[in-house]
Coordinates of C-alpha atoms in Angstrom, one line a residue:
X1 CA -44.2 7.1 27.9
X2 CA -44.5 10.7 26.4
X3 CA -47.2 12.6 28.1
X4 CA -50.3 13.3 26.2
X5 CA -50.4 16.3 23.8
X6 CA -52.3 19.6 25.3
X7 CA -56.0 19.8 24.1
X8 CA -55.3 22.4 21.3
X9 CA -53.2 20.8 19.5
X10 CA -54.5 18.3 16.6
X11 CA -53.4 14.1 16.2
X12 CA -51.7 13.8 12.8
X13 CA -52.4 10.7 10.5
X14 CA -51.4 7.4 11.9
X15 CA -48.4 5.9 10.4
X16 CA -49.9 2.4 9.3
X17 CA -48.7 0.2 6.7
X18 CA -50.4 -0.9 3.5
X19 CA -51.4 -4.1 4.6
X20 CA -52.8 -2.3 7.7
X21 CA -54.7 -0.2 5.6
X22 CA -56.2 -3.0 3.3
X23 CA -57.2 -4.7 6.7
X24 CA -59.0 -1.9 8.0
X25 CA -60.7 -1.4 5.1
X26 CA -62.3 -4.9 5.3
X27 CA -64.0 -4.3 8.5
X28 CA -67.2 -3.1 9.7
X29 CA -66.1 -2.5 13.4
X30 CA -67.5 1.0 14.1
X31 CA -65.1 4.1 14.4
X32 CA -65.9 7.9 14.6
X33 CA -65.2 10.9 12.4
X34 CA -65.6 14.1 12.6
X35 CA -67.6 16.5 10.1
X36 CA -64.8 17.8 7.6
X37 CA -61.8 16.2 9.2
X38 CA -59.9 14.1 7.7
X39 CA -59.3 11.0 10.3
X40 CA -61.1 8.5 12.4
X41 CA -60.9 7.4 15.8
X42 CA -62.0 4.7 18.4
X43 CA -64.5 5.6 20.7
X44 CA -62.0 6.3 23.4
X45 CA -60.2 9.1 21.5
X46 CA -59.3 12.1 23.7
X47 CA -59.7 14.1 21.1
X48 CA -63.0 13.3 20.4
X49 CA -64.3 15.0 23.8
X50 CA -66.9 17.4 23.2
X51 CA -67.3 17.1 20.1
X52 CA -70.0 16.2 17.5
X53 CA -69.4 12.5 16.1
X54 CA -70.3 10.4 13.1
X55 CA -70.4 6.7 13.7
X56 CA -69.4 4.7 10.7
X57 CA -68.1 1.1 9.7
X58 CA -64.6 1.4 9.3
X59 CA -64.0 0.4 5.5
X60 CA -66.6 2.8 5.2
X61 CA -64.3 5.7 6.8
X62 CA -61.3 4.0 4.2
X63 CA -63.7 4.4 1.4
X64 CA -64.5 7.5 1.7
X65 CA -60.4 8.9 2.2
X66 CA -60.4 9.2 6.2
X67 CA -57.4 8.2 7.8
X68 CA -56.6 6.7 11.4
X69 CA -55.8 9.3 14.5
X70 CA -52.6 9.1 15.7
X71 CA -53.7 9.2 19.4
X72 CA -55.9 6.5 19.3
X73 CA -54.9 4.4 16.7
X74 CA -57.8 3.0 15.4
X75 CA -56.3 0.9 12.5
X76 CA -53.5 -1.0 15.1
X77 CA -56.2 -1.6 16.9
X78 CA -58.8 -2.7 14.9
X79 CA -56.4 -5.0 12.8
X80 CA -54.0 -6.0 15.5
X81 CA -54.3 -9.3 17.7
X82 CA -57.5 -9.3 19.2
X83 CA -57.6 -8.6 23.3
X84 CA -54.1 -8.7 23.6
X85 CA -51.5 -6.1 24.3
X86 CA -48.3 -7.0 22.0
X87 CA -46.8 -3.6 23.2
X88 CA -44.8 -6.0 25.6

């Protein structure tokens, strides 16, 4: 497991397919974003620490161009089985 990246640096857009990205954008689970960034994130995002948050429905986020985090993964998550951990 590669070891989390240092604080400064930024997650980069999750790599998702397009049926993963139609999926998403069918939900109304609630994800974050950040003011004049371009991805959203699950509550549990790191990278979301100490910062200012905007809750929105995620086909809302879809809709309106964000992207999922690469740290947190928010569209795996939200459109992957639910509760269990196929990561084997």
């Amino acid at each position: 497991v590669p070891a989390p990246p240092p604080p400064a640096s930024q997650p980069e857009e999750e790599s998702v397919d397009d049926a993963a990205r139609h999926a998403v954008a069918g939900l109304d689970d609630e994800v974050l974003v950040i003011d004049e960034e371009p991805l959203f994130h699950l509550d549990r995002c790191s990278y979301l620490y100490g910062r200012e948050v905007i809750p929105l429905p995620a086909a809302e986020a879809v809709e309106l161009g964000f992207t999922g985090c690469s740290w947190c993964t928010p569209v795996a998550a939200l459109t992957g089985p639910r509760g269990a951990d196929t990561r084997g």
